[in-house]
Coordinates of C-alpha atoms (C1' of nucleotides) in Angstrom, one line a residue:
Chain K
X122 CA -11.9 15.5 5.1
X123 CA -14.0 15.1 1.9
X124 CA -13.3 14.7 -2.0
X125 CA -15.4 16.1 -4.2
X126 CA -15.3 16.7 -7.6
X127 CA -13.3 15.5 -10.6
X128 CA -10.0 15.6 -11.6
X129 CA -8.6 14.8 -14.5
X130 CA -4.7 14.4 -14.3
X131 CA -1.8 12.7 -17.1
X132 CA -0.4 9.1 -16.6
X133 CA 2.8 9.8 -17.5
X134 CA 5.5 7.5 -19.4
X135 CA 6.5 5.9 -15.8
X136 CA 3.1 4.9 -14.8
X137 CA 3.3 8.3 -12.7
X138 CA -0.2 9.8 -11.9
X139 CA -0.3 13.4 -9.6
X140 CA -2.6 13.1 -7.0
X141 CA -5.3 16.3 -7.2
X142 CA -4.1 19.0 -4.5
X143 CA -7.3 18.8 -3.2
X144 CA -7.3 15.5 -2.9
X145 CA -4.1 15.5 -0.7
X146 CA -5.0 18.5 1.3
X147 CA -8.1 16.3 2.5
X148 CA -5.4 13.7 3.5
X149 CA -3.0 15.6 5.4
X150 CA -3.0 15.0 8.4
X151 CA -2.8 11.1 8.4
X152 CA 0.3 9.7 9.1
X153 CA 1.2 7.7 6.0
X154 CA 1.7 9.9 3.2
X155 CA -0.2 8.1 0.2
X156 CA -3.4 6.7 -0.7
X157 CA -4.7 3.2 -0.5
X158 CA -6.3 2.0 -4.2
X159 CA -8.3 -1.6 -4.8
X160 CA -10.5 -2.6 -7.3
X161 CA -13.6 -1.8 -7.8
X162 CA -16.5 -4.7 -7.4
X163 CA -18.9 -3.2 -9.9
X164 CA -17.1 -1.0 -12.0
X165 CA -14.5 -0.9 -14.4
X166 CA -12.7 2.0 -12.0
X167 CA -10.4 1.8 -8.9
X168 CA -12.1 2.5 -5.1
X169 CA -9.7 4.8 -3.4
X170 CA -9.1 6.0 0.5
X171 CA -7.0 7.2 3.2
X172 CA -4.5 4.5 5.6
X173 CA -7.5 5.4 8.2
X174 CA -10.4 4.5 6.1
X175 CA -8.4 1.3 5.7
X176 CA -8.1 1.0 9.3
X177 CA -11.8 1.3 9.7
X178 CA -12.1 -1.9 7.7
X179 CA -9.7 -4.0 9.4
X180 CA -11.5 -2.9 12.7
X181 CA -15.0 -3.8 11.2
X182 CA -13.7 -7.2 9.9
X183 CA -12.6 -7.7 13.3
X184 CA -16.1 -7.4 14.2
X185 CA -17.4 -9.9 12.1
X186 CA -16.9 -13.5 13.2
X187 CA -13.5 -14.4 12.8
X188 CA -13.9 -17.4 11.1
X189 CA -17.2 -16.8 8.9
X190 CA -16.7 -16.8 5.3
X191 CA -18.1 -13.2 4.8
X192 CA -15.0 -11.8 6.5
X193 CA -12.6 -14.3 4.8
X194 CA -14.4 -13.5 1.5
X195 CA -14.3 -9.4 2.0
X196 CA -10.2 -9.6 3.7
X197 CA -9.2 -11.5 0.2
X198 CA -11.5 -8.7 -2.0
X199 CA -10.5 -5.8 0.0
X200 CA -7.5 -5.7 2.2
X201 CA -5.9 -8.6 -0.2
X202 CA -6.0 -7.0 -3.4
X203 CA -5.2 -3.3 -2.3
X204 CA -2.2 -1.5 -3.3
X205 CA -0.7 1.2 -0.6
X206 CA 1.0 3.8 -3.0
X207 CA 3.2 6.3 -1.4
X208 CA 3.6 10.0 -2.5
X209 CA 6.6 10.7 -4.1
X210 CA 8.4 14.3 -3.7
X211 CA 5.8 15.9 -6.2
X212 CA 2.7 14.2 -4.7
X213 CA 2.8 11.6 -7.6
X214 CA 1.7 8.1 -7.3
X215 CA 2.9 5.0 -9.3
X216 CA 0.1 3.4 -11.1
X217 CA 0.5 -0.5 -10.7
X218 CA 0.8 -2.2 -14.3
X219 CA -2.3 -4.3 -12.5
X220 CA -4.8 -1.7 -12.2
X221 CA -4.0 0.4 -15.0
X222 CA -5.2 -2.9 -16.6
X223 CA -8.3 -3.6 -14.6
X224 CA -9.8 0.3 -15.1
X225 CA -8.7 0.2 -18.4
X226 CA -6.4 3.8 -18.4
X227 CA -4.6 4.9 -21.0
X228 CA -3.0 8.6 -20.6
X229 CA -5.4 9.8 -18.6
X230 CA -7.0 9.4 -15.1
X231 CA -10.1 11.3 -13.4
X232 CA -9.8 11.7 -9.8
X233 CA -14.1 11.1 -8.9
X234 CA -14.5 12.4 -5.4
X235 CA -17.1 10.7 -3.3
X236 CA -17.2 11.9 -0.2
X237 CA -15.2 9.3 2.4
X238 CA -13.8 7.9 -0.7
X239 CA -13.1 8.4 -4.5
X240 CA -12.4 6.6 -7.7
X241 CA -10.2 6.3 -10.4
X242 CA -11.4 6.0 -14.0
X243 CA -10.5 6.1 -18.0
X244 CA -12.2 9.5 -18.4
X245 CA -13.9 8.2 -21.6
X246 CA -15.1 5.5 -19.4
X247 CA -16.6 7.5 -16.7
X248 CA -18.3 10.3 -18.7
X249 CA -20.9 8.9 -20.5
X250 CA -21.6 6.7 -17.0
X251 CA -21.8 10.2 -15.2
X252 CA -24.5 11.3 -17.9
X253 CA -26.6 8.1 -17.6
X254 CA -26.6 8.3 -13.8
X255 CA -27.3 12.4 -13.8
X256 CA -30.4 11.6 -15.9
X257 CA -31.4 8.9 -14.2
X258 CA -31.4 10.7 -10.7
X259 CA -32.9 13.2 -12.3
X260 CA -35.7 11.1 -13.3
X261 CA -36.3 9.6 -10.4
X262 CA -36.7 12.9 -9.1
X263 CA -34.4 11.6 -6.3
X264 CA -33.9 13.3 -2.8
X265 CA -31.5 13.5 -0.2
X266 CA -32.8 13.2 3.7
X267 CA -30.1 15.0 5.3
X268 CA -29.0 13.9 8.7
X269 CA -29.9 16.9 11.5
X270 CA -26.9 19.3 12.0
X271 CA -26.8 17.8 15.6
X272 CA -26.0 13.7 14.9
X273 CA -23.0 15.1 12.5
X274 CA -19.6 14.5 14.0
X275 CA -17.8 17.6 15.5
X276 CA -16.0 19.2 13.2
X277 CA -17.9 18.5 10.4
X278 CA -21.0 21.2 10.8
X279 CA -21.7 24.5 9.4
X280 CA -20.0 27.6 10.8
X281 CA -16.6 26.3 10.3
X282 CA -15.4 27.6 6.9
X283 CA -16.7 24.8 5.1
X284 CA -15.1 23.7 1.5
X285 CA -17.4 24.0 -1.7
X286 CA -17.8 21.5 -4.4
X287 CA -15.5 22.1 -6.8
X288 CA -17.7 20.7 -9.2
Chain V
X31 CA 0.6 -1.8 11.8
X32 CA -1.9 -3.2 9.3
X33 CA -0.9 -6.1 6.5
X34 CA -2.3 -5.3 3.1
X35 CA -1.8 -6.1 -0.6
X36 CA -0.5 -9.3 -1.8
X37 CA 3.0 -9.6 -2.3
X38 CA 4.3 -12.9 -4.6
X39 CA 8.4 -13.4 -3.2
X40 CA 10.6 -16.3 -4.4
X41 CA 11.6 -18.8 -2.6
X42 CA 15.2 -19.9 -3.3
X43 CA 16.4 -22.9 -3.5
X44 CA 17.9 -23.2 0.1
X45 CA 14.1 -22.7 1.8
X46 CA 14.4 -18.8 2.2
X47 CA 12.0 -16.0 0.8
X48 CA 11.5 -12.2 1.8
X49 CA 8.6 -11.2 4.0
X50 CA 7.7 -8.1 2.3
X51 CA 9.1 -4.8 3.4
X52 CA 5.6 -3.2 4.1
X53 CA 5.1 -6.6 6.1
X54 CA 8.2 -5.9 8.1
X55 CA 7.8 -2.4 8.6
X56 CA 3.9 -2.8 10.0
X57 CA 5.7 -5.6 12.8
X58 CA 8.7 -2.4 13.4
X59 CA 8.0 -2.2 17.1
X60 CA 7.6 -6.0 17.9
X61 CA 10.7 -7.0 20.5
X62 CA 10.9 -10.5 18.2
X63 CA 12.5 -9.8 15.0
X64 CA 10.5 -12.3 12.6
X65 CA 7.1 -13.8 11.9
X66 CA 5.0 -16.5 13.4
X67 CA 3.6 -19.0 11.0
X68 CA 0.7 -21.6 11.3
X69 CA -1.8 -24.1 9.1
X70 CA -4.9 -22.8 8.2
X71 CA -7.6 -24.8 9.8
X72 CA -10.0 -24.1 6.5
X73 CA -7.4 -23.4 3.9
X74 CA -4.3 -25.2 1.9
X75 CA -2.4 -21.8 3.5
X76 CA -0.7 -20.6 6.2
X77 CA -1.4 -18.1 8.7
X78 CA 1.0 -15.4 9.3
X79 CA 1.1 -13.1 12.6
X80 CA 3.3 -11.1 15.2
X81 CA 4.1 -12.1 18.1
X82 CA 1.5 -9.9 19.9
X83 CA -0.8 -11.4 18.1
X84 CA 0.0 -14.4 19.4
X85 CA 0.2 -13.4 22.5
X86 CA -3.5 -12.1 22.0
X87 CA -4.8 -15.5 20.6
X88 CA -3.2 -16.9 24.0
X89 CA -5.4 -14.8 25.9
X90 CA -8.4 -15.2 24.2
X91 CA -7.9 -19.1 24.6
X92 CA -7.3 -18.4 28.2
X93 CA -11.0 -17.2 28.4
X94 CA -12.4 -20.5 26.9
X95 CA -12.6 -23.5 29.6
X96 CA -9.8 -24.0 30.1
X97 CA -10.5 -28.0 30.0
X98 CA -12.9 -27.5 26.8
X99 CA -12.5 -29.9 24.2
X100 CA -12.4 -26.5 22.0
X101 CA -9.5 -24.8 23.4
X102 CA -7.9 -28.3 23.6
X103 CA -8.2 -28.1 19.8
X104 CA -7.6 -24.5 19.2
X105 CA -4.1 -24.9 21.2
X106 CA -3.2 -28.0 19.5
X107 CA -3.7 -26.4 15.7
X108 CA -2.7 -22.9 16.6
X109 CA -0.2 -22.9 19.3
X110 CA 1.0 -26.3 18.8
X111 CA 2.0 -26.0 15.7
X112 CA 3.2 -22.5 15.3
X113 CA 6.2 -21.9 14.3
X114 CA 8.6 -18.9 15.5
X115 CA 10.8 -17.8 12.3
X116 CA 13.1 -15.4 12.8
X117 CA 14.5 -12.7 9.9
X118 CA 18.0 -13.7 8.6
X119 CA 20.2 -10.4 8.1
X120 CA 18.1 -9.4 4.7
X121 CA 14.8 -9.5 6.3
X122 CA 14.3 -13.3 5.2
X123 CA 12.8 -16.2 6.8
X124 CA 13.2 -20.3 6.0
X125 CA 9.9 -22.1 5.3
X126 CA 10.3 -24.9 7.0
X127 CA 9.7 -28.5 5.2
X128 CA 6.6 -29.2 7.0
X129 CA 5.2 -25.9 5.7
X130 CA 6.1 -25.9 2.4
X131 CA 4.4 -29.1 2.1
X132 CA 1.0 -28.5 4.0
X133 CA 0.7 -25.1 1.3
X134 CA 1.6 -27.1 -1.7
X135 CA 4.6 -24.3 -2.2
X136 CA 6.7 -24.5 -5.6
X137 CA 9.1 -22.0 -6.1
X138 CA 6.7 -18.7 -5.6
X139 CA 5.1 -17.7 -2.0
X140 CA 2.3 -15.1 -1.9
X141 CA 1.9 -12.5 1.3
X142 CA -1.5 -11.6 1.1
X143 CA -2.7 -8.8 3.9
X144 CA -5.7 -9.7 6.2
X145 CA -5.6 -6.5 8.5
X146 CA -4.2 -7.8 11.4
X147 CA -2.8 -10.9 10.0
X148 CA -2.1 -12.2 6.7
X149 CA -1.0 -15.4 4.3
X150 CA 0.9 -17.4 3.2
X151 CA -0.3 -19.1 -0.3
X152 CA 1.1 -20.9 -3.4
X153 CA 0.3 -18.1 -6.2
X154 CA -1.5 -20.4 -8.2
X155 CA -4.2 -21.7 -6.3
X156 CA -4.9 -18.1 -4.0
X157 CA -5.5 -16.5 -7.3
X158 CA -8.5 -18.2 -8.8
X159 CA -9.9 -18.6 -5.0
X160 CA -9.1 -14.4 -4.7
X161 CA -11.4 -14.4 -8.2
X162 CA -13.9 -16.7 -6.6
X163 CA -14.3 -14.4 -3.3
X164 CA -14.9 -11.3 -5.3
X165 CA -18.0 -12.6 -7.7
X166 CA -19.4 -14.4 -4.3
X167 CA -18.6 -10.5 -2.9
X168 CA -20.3 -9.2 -5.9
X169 CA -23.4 -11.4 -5.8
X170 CA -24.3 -11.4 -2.6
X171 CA -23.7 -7.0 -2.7
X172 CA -21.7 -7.6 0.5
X173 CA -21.6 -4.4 2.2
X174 CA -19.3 -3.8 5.4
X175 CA -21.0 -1.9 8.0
X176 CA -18.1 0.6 9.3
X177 CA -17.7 0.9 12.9
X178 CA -18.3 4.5 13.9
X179 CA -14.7 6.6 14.1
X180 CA -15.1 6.9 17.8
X181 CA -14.7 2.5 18.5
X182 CA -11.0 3.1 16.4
X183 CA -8.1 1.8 18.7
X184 CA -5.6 4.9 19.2
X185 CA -3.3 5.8 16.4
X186 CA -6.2 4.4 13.7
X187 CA -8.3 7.6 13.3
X188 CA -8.2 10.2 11.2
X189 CA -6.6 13.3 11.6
X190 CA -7.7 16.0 13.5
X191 CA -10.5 18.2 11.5
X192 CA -8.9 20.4 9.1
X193 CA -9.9 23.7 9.8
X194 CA -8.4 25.2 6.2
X195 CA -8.9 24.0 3.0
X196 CA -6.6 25.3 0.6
X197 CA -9.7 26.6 -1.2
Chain D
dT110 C1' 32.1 -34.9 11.7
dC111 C1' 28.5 -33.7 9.0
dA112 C1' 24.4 -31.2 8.1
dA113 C1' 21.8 -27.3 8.7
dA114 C1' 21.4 -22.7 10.0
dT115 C1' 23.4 -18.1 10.1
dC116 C1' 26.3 -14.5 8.4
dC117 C1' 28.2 -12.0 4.8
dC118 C1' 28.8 -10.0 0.4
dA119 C1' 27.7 -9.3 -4.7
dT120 C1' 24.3 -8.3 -8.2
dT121 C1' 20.4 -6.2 -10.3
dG122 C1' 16.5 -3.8 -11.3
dA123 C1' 12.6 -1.2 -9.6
dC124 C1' 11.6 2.6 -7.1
dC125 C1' 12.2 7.1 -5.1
dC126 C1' 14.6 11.5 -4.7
dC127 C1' 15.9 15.5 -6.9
dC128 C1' 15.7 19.2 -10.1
dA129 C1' 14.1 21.6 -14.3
dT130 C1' 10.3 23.1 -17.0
dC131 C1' 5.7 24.3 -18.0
dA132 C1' 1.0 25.8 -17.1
dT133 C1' -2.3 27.9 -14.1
dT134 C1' -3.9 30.5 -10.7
dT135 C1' -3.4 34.0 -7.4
dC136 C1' -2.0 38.3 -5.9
dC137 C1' -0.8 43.0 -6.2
dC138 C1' -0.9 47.5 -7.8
dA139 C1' -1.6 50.9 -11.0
Chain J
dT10 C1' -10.5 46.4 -13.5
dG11 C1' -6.8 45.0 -16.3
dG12 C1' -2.2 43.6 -16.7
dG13 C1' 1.9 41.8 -15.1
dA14 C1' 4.5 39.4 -11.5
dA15 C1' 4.9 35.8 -8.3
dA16 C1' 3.5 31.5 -6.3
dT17 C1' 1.9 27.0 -6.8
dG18 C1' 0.6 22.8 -8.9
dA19 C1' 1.4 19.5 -12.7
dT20 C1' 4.7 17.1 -15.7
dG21 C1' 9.2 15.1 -17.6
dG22 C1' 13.3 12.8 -16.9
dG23 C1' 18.2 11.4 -14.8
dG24 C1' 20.4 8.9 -11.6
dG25 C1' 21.3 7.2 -6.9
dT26 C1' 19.5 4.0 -3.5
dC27 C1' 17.7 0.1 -1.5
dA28 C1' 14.8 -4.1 -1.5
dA29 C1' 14.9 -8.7 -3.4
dT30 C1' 17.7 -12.4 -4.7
dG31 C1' 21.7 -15.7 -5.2
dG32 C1' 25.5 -18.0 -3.5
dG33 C1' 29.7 -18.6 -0.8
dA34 C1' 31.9 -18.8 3.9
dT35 C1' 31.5 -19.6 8.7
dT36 C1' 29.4 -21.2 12.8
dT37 C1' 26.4 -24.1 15.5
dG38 C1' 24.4 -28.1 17.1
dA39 C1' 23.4 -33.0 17.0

DNA sequence: TCAAATCCCATTGACCCCCATCATTTCCCA
DNA sequence: TGGGAAATGATGGGGGTCAATGGGATTTGA
């Protein structure tokens, strides 16, 4: 259950977008058939996840006092403004007239895997952001401490036919 | 059963509007067909839950002295003034008067998802205080700590780990 | 008996199902 | 290893269905 890489697929004329296969094999086995989409607090793009991922963040605002302002302030931002789009036949998803607007897309939408989670961008948006933040991190000479093989949650360590980044 | 998105529904001229169908379908297996509705203690809104839930914010204020000034206060607003609305044949409900008033509601209502809850707004005042909750988001670079996977309830974790990837 | 709540049916427009086509990729075999 | 065939994913579009809404008719309760 990862995404990785990017995908760039048509908005059609009726604000139809296909999900990547890839993207939807990493969803199967959940048991509502679509992808949750909400907007982005930095970025002119759309965060996207799975109905569990969702689920995660109800149960951590849970945690989180009740009453405190954080929770009410993240519920409005997060599980108030998301849209829960169901597949259609094709694996298609409608594209609400609202974020279309917000992420700015015109024909076209990149699928940005991020691991957990992805995003959805104007392509022409995203690519030059890509660049900047590829340079930078190279720059930075930026590393990655992995975690040990051992603290990883079953299922998710070498040996297993593992997929690759697609890049 | 989660309550997400925000949903704006009419209310018609006889007191009636919709609960949304995603609301409905996430309260499927309640034995009450219908919603429970209260004031917001911070908020010009109203609280929306199932009857479970209710029965769950009975049993928390069971745990409170029972004699506290506190629960005294928490039953008064919250069970005291709940009100039990059942659908009508079209999956509608009638605001009642008292409601409609406390929420300053015109002619539009607005469902907005909380997780395990959700609310009741007029359209026009949630959506500047929905803009106001994502800058203080933004600012303050709120970030939700997840609960780990293995805390989910039943029925709110992922699938099973994938052991092909349609390479 | 009147008012309010519930039931019932009609309308409409958005969404979803279905199918047809096109473009790739994969597979198979020479 | 190359070429062709088959499978699969992406795209386009028509039309049926159902959720949301409006309003009349009937029942209920004070």
């Amino acid at each position: 259950m990862l995404f990785t890489g990017t995908h760039i697929h048509k908005l059609d004329r009726k604000g139809r977008v296909s999900v990547p296969k890839r993207f939807r094999a990493a969803l199967e086995p959940e048991e509502f058939a679509g992808i949750y989409l909400y907007q982005s607090h930095k970025e002119s793009a759309l965060e996207g996840c799975s109905h569990s991922h969702m689920e995660r963040i109800a149960a951590s605002l849970d945690e989180l006092d009740m009453f405190s302002d954080e929770a009410d302030d993240l519920a409005d931002t997060i599980l108030g403004s998301s849209h829960m789009l169901p597949y259609d036949g094709e694996g298609r998803i409608i594209l609400p007239a609202e974020l279309i607007e917000f992420a700015r897309i015109e024909d076209q939408v990149a699928f940005v895997g991020r691991g957990r989670t992805f995003r959805l961008w104007n392509p022409d948006i995203f690519k030059p952001l890509q660049e900047a933040s590829r340079t930078r991190t190279l720059n930075r000479g930026a590393t990655l401490k992995l975690k040990p093989v051992s603290e990883l949650p079953k299922g998710a360590r070498p040996g297993a036919p593992n997929e690759e980044d697609a890049s």
